[in-house]
Amino acid sequence: MKSSSSKLAGRLLAGVGIGLAVGLAAAPVAKADQAAYTPVTTDMLNNAGSNDGWLMFNHDYSGQDYSQLNQINTSNVGTLTTAWTTPKIDIPDAFEGVPVVNGNYMFVTTAKDHVIAYNATTGQKLWEYVYKLPQAAFKTLCCDTNNRGVALYGNMVIFGTLDNHVVALDAATGDVKWNVSLAEPGVGYSITEAPLIVNGKVIIGSGGGEYGARGFIVGLDAETGKMDWKFYSTPAEDQPGGNTWPKGAYKTGGGSPWMTGTYDPSTDTLFWGIGNPGPWLATMRPGSNLYTDSVVALDPNTGKLKWYYQYTPNDTWDYDGVNTPVLTNLTYKGKDYKALISPSRNGYIYAIDRTNGKLIYAEPFVHDTSITGIKDGVTQTSQALRPALGKTITTCPSFLGGKNWWPIAVDPQTHMAYVPTLHACMSMKGVPVTYAAGLPYLGETFQMLPDPTDPNHLGSFQAIDLDTGKQVWQHQTKDVWDAGALSTAGGLVFSGTPDGKLHAFDAKTGKELWSSPPLGSAILADPVAYSVNGTEYVAVWTSYGGVWPMWAGKLADSLKNTPRFGQLHVFKLGS
């Protein structure tokens, strides 16, 4: 498949009718008897890692996707059985959200911005809210109509929308408490990430890098939705980093921070990944183009920048730096660090000192030709493998990355990171492009290709030693592995595959201990674990859509008949 800006626009506009057909139901509906809701406090969020629920997108502020629960463990996981499932939800797009659980209340989002509350032990629907999306919202979506989840604070369930609103609902009823707009729809912006609540503020970032939309992160007062601060990820000429752009280019520079970040309460520091620059064609914007393809450390109270680290300077391959900056401690070459780690789209896993932004190590985790190494802490890129007008190159990894947005998991017991991995390459060619609000801003055509070093395996799930950045074990698959990971104190790591199976591995050895039967569609989302009244559950969405069928071309042909609907599956131990 070759794609250009015009093909992108046509494909996205073609999806408008589907979105409108689904999106205009009234809200809320179907309330049921349920125990009183327990308000979520700042103290609960600070201690989410020891809560029996799943209180935020990555479980706790560290982003480790690690559950302290151990009722389901290596000795009994083979008895996992279905506890409950939802009816099929007839939306033919990607369900990439994470179920968030507080007590016996579970809150989920679907594609096209539905929010549903369930009884977490029975699956009984408590209420459903269907956000009314305008037609313009579907014009500027690069990668499907996904919504990755909610945040909880007080008695509120808070989420972002495809038309750039942030909405707070009453957790017990689904009634709207406040609704604020961050940007107009149809000009390039969208929101697909789950918010993060820090110090009573709703932290959320924008999407839209493929449309030249200038990226931003905001801090909103959680009680009212009032904006307290706004950080632009592409600085103006008179701001620090502004001299890394040609004059005026920051205004259409992209840099969308479209995945949920993490937070260190001990230093009161927020960490957020920043996406690709616009246009893709780097010859149009010489310079390192800060703060695209970076992780930024911010003061969550003011939005002020503390430090940054850039993964790919002057990116021309769409190697977003948005993958979650996961907080962990590690020992490298005999020295202890408070670190953050991120397996980047560019094919390297980075360990960075989270106190000052200095690189600890960077190691390749896929076949990589675009990145030639690290010098003085700075990523070095191949000049020969940069596309230009009329110049076609072939390089690895592809623009979908060595790892896309799928969350990794970290296990503090094994001291490993578990990484869903994509093994694919691409060709790219530079083409002329002019910025116009609401239209794709790429300047490159592309085609996905198998990795010539192993053309029979597109995906893998690998464990990486945090102290070295080196692989410990790996499972390879013919098709893409594009679901997130969950690790637990039971010695297990869970992840799903596009054949609709959820897998449980021994976290130390990688031995597969259990897999579900095919669940009817693919698994693209992140599994979660929670416990209610002494019973542990594991939950995950099934669906098909997202970036793979949209952009992988012939590499996705083997999955073209995958059923398209959403369904939530919840498991517990059998008797």
Tab-separated table of N, CA and C in Angstrom, residues 482-572:
chain	number	residue	atom	x	y	z
A	482	ASP	N	-0.107	-6.358	18.818
A	482	ASP	CA	-0.457	-4.953	19.054
A	482	ASP	C	-1.443	-4.787	20.200
A	483	ALA	N	-1.188	-5.508	21.294
A	483	ALA	CA	-1.952	-5.329	22.527
A	483	ALA	C	-0.987	-5.000	23.657
A	484	GLY	N	-1.505	-4.360	24.695
A	484	GLY	CA	-0.691	-3.979	25.837
A	484	GLY	C	-0.405	-5.153	26.758
A	485	ALA	N	0.349	-4.877	27.817
A	485	ALA	CA	0.802	-5.914	28.742
A	485	ALA	C	0.383	-5.582	30.171
A	486	LEU	N	0.171	-6.637	30.957
A	486	LEU	CA	-0.153	-6.553	32.385
A	486	LEU	C	0.740	-7.535	33.121
A	487	SER	N	1.439	-7.084	34.164
A	487	SER	CA	2.189	-7.987	35.032
A	487	SER	C	1.561	-7.976	36.415
A	488	THR	N	1.710	-9.090	37.140
A	488	THR	CA	1.082	-9.202	38.458
A	488	THR	C	2.041	-9.834	39.457
A	489	ALA	N	1.736	-9.628	40.743
A	489	ALA	CA	2.525	-10.227	41.810
A	489	ALA	C	2.364	-11.737	41.866
A	490	GLY	N	1.447	-12.282	41.089
A	490	GLY	CA	1.311	-13.717	40.972
A	490	GLY	C	2.341	-14.354	40.068
A	491	GLY	N	3.329	-13.580	39.631
A	491	GLY	CA	4.384	-14.105	38.775
A	491	GLY	C	3.979	-14.240	37.329
A	492	LEU	N	2.952	-13.498	36.923
A	492	LEU	CA	2.388	-13.634	35.583
A	492	LEU	C	2.527	-12.345	34.782
A	493	VAL	N	2.527	-12.496	33.463
A	493	VAL	CA	2.386	-11.359	32.561
A	493	VAL	C	1.377	-11.761	31.499
A	494	PHE	N	0.399	-10.868	31.267
A	494	PHE	CA	-0.694	-11.113	30.327
A	494	PHE	C	-0.560	-10.190	29.118
A	495	SER	N	-0.960	-10.696	27.953
A	495	SER	CA	-1.128	-9.856	26.772
A	495	SER	C	-1.968	-10.626	25.758
A	496	GLY	N	-2.525	-9.906	24.788
A	496	GLY	CA	-3.411	-10.516	23.808
A	496	GLY	C	-2.856	-10.447	22.402
A	497	THR	N	-3.439	-11.235	21.512
A	497	THR	CA	-3.001	-11.317	20.124
A	497	THR	C	-4.191	-11.102	19.191
A	498	PRO	N	-3.931	-10.787	17.910
A	498	PRO	CA	-5.035	-10.449	17.005
A	498	PRO	C	-5.915	-11.633	16.616
A	499	ASP	N	-5.530	-12.846	17.017
A	499	ASP	CA	-6.435	-13.975	16.826
A	499	ASP	C	-7.466	-14.068	17.948
A	500	GLY	N	-7.480	-13.063	18.825
A	500	GLY	CA	-8.492	-12.986	19.868
A	500	GLY	C	-8.195	-13.804	21.104
A	501	LYS	N	-6.952	-14.187	21.319
A	501	LYS	CA	-6.596	-14.961	22.501
A	501	LYS	C	-5.853	-14.087	23.511
A	502	LEU	N	-6.232	-14.223	24.768
A	502	LEU	CA	-5.488	-13.618	25.867
A	502	LEU	C	-4.534	-14.670	26.407
A	503	HIS	N	-3.259	-14.279	26.581
A	503	HIS	CA	-2.222	-15.216	26.998
A	503	HIS	C	-1.682	-14.835	28.368
A	504	ALA	N	-1.304	-15.854	29.151
A	504	ALA	CA	-0.627	-15.655	30.430
A	504	ALA	C	0.705	-16.395	30.389
A	505	PHE	N	1.791	-15.667	30.667
A	505	PHE	CA	3.132	-16.232	30.659
A	505	PHE	C	3.743	-16.186	32.054
A	506	ASP	N	4.645	-17.125	32.308
A	506	ASP	CA	5.482	-17.040	33.496
A	506	ASP	C	6.406	-15.844	33.316
A	507	ALA	N	6.324	-14.890	34.227
A	507	ALA	CA	7.056	-13.636	34.047
A	507	ALA	C	8.569	-13.842	34.039
A	508	LYS	N	9.053	-14.864	34.732
A	508	LYS	CA	10.498	-15.115	34.790
A	508	LYS	C	11.002	-15.800	33.532
A	509	THR	N	10.291	-16.819	33.098
A	509	THR	CA	10.818	-17.691	32.047
A	509	THR	C	10.192	-17.468	30.680
A	510	GLY	N	9.025	-16.867	30.639
A	510	GLY	CA	8.307	-16.698	29.382
A	510	GLY	C	7.476	-17.894	28.980
A	511	LYS	N	7.454	-18.943	29.792
A	511	LYS	CA	6.654	-20.110	29.457
A	511	LYS	C	5.178	-19.752	29.445
A	512	GLU	N	4.483	-20.149	28.383
A	512	GLU	CA	3.049	-19.890	28.327
A	512	GLU	C	2.319	-20.867	29.241
A	513	LEU	N	1.537	-20.311	30.172
A	513	LEU	CA	0.841	-21.118	31.165
A	513	LEU	C	-0.653	-21.247	30.887
A	514	TRP	N	-1.206	-20.337	30.096
A	514	TRP	CA	-2.640	-20.359	29.801
A	514	TRP	C	-2.912	-19.471	28.610
A	515	SER	N	-3.903	-19.829	27.836
A	515	SER	CA	-4.453	-18.905	26.842
A	515	SER	C	-5.948	-19.133	26.770
A	516	SER	N	-6.663	-18.070	26.508
A	516	SER	CA	-8.112	-18.167	26.371
A	516	SER	C	-8.459	-18.801	25.037
A	517	PRO	N	-9.681	-19.273	24.887
A	517	PRO	CA	-10.145	-19.602	23.541
A	517	PRO	C	-10.270	-18.317	22.733
A	518	PRO	N	-10.360	-18.396	21.410
A	518	PRO	CA	-10.588	-17.178	20.624
A	518	PRO	C	-11.848	-16.466	21.106
A	519	LEU	N	-11.733	-15.154	21.286
A	519	LEU	CA	-12.806	-14.389	21.922
A	519	LEU	C	-13.698	-13.651	20.919
A	520	GLY	N	-13.557	-13.961	19.639
A	520	GLY	CA	-14.506	-13.436	18.667
A	520	GLY	C	-13.997	-12.317	17.794
A	521	SER	N	-13.026	-11.540	18.294
A	521	SER	CA	-12.388	-10.497	17.510
A	521	SER	C	-10.927	-10.454	17.945
A	522	ALA	N	-10.209	-9.416	17.573
A	522	ALA	CA	-8.807	-9.284	17.979
A	522	ALA	C	-8.697	-8.665	19.371
A	523	ILE	N	-7.498	-8.706	19.932
A	523	ILE	CA	-7.210	-7.974	21.169
A	523	ILE	C	-6.185	-6.902	20.839
A	524	LEU	N	-6.582	-5.641	21.024
A	524	LEU	CA	-5.727	-4.481	20.774
A	524	LEU	C	-5.430	-3.716	22.053
A	525	ALA	N	-6.146	-4.023	23.098
A	525	ALA	CA	-6.134	-3.198	24.303
A	525	ALA	C	-5.219	-3.788	25.374
A	526	ASP	N	-5.207	-3.113	26.517
A	526	ASP	CA	-4.366	-3.462	27.649
A	526	ASP	C	-5.201	-4.221	28.676
A	527	PRO	N	-4.811	-5.445	29.086
A	527	PRO	CA	-5.553	-6.121	30.147
A	527	PRO	C	-5.328	-5.442	31.496
A	528	VAL	N	-6.283	-5.596	32.405
A	528	VAL	CA	-6.155	-5.069	33.761
A	528	VAL	C	-6.546	-6.161	34.751
A	529	ALA	N	-6.077	-5.986	35.997
A	529	ALA	CA	-6.450	-6.892	37.089
A	529	ALA	C	-7.050	-6.075	38.226
A	530	TYR	N	-8.057	-6.643	38.880
A	530	TYR	CA	-8.660	-5.974	40.037
A	530	TYR	C	-9.281	-7.027	40.937
A	531	SER	N	-9.599	-6.631	42.165
A	531	SER	CA	-10.196	-7.563	43.123
A	531	SER	C	-11.379	-6.888	43.796
A	532	VAL	N	-12.477	-7.632	43.915
A	532	VAL	CA	-13.669	-7.172	44.630
A	532	VAL	C	-14.103	-8.290	45.573
A	533	ASN	N	-14.256	-7.962	46.855
A	533	ASN	CA	-14.707	-8.932	47.868
A	533	ASN	C	-13.863	-10.203	47.863
A	534	GLY	N	-12.541	-10.024	47.676
A	534	GLY	CA	-11.626	-11.144	47.774
A	534	GLY	C	-11.459	-11.977	46.527
A	535	THR	N	-12.118	-11.611	45.428
A	535	THR	CA	-11.988	-12.346	44.172
A	535	THR	C	-11.248	-11.486	43.156
A	536	GLU	N	-10.192	-12.049	42.575
A	536	GLU	CA	-9.404	-11.332	41.575
A	536	GLU	C	-9.949	-11.607	40.179
A	537	TYR	N	-9.960	-10.555	39.354
A	537	TYR	CA	-10.448	-10.632	37.978
A	537	TYR	C	-9.389	-10.069	37.031
A	538	VAL	N	-9.420	-10.542	35.797
A	538	VAL	CA	-8.624	-9.973	34.705
A	538	VAL	C	-9.593	-9.615	33.586
A	539	ALA	N	-9.486	-8.392	33.070
A	539	ALA	CA	-10.437	-7.907	32.067
A	539	ALA	C	-9.702	-7.344	30.862
A	540	VAL	N	-10.300	-7.515	29.668
A	540	VAL	CA	-9.710	-6.963	28.452
A	540	VAL	C	-10.795	-6.806	27.381
A	541	TRP	N	-10.662	-5.755	26.557
A	541	TRP	CA	-11.525	-5.543	25.400
A	541	TRP	C	-11.062	-6.397	24.222
A	542	THR	N	-12.008	-6.828	23.413
A	542	THR	CA	-11.700	-7.334	22.077
A	542	THR	C	-12.328	-6.403	21.046
A	543	SER	N	-11.649	-6.268	19.896
A	543	SER	CA	-12.133	-5.446	18.772
A	543	SER	C	-11.084	-5.538	17.679
A	544	TYR	N	-11.354	-4.925	16.545
A	544	TYR	CA	-10.336	-4.817	15.499
A	544	TYR	C	-10.471	-3.473	14.815
A	545	GLY	N	-9.334	-2.860	14.529
A	545	GLY	CA	-9.291	-1.544	13.913
A	545	GLY	C	-7.963	-0.891	14.251
A	546	GLY	N	-7.953	0.433	14.368
A	546	GLY	CA	-6.743	1.141	14.745
A	546	GLY	C	-5.743	1.266	13.611
A	547	VAL	N	-4.474	1.448	13.980
A	547	VAL	CA	-3.459	1.788	12.988
A	547	VAL	C	-3.125	0.639	12.052
A	548	TRP	N	-3.221	-0.609	12.519
A	548	TRP	CA	-2.716	-1.713	11.702
A	548	TRP	C	-3.511	-1.901	10.406
A	549	PRO	N	-4.819	-2.132	10.441
A	549	PRO	CA	-5.523	-2.291	9.167
A	549	PRO	C	-5.554	-1.012	8.337
A	550	MET	N	-5.407	0.131	8.987
A	550	MET	CA	-5.468	1.401	8.260
A	550	MET	C	-4.196	1.675	7.479
A	551	TRP	N	-3.016	1.310	8.043
A	551	TRP	CA	-1.752	1.760	7.477
A	551	TRP	C	-0.787	0.649	7.070
A	552	ALA	N	-1.053	-0.612	7.439
A	552	ALA	CA	-0.064	-1.661	7.186
A	552	ALA	C	-0.122	-2.233	5.777
A	553	GLY	N	-1.125	-1.870	4.984
A	553	GLY	CA	-1.203	-2.348	3.621
A	553	GLY	C	-1.314	-3.857	3.547
A	554	LYS	N	-0.506	-4.469	2.671
A	554	LYS	CA	-0.578	-5.916	2.455
A	554	LYS	C	-0.181	-6.711	3.693
A	555	LEU	N	0.595	-6.108	4.577
A	555	LEU	CA	0.996	-6.839	5.779
A	555	LEU	C	-0.204	-7.174	6.664
A	556	ALA	N	-1.298	-6.448	6.498
A	556	ALA	CA	-2.501	-6.696	7.303
A	556	ALA	C	-3.504	-7.598	6.601
A	557	ASP	N	-3.178	-8.089	5.422
A	557	ASP	CA	-4.147	-8.867	4.650
A	557	ASP	C	-4.625	-10.116	5.389
A	558	SER	N	-3.741	-10.743	6.157
A	558	SER	CA	-4.111	-11.991	6.833
A	558	SER	C	-5.199	-11.776	7.875
A	559	LEU	N	-5.414	-10.528	8.294
A	559	LEU	CA	-6.406	-10.228	9.325
A	559	LEU	C	-7.637	-9.511	8.767
A	560	LYS	N	-7.748	-9.412	7.438
A	560	LYS	CA	-8.797	-8.569	6.857
A	560	LYS	C	-10.204	-9.074	7.141
A	561	ASN	N	-10.353	-10.347	7.472
A	561	ASN	CA	-11.678	-10.882	7.769
A	561	ASN	C	-11.982	-10.935	9.265
A	562	THR	N	-11.152	-10.303	10.062
A	562	THR	CA	-11.397	-10.266	11.499
A	562	THR	C	-12.722	-9.560	11.786
A	563	PRO	N	-13.605	-10.162	12.578
A	563	PRO	CA	-14.877	-9.499	12.909
A	563	PRO	C	-14.645	-8.169	13.609
A	564	ARG	N	-15.508	-7.216	13.324
A	564	ARG	CA	-15.345	-5.861	13.855
A	564	ARG	C	-16.523	-5.511	14.762
A	565	PHE	N	-16.282	-5.637	16.043
A	565	PHE	CA	-17.220	-5.211	17.074
A	565	PHE	C	-16.427	-5.150	18.372
A	566	GLY	N	-16.983	-4.502	19.378
A	566	GLY	CA	-16.337	-4.454	20.676
A	566	GLY	C	-17.023	-5.369	21.674
A	567	GLN	N	-16.228	-5.985	22.542
A	567	GLN	CA	-16.792	-6.817	23.606
A	567	GLN	C	-15.773	-6.910	24.740
A	568	LEU	N	-16.263	-6.718	25.961
A	568	LEU	CA	-15.396	-6.797	27.134
A	568	LEU	C	-15.488	-8.199	27.725
A	569	HIS	N	-14.333	-8.786	28.028
A	569	HIS	CA	-14.252	-10.135	28.595
A	569	HIS	C	-13.563	-10.059	29.955
A	570	VAL	N	-14.181	-10.682	30.950
A	570	VAL	CA	-13.658	-10.664	32.327
A	570	VAL	C	-13.489	-12.111	32.789
A	571	PHE	N	-12.318	-12.410	33.375
A	571	PHE	CA	-11.978	-13.768	33.787
A	571	PHE	C	-11.713	-13.824	35.292
A	572	LYS	N	-11.938	-15.007	35.866
A	572	LYS	CA	-11.560	-15.291	37.245
A	572	LYS	C	-11.189	-16.762	37.335
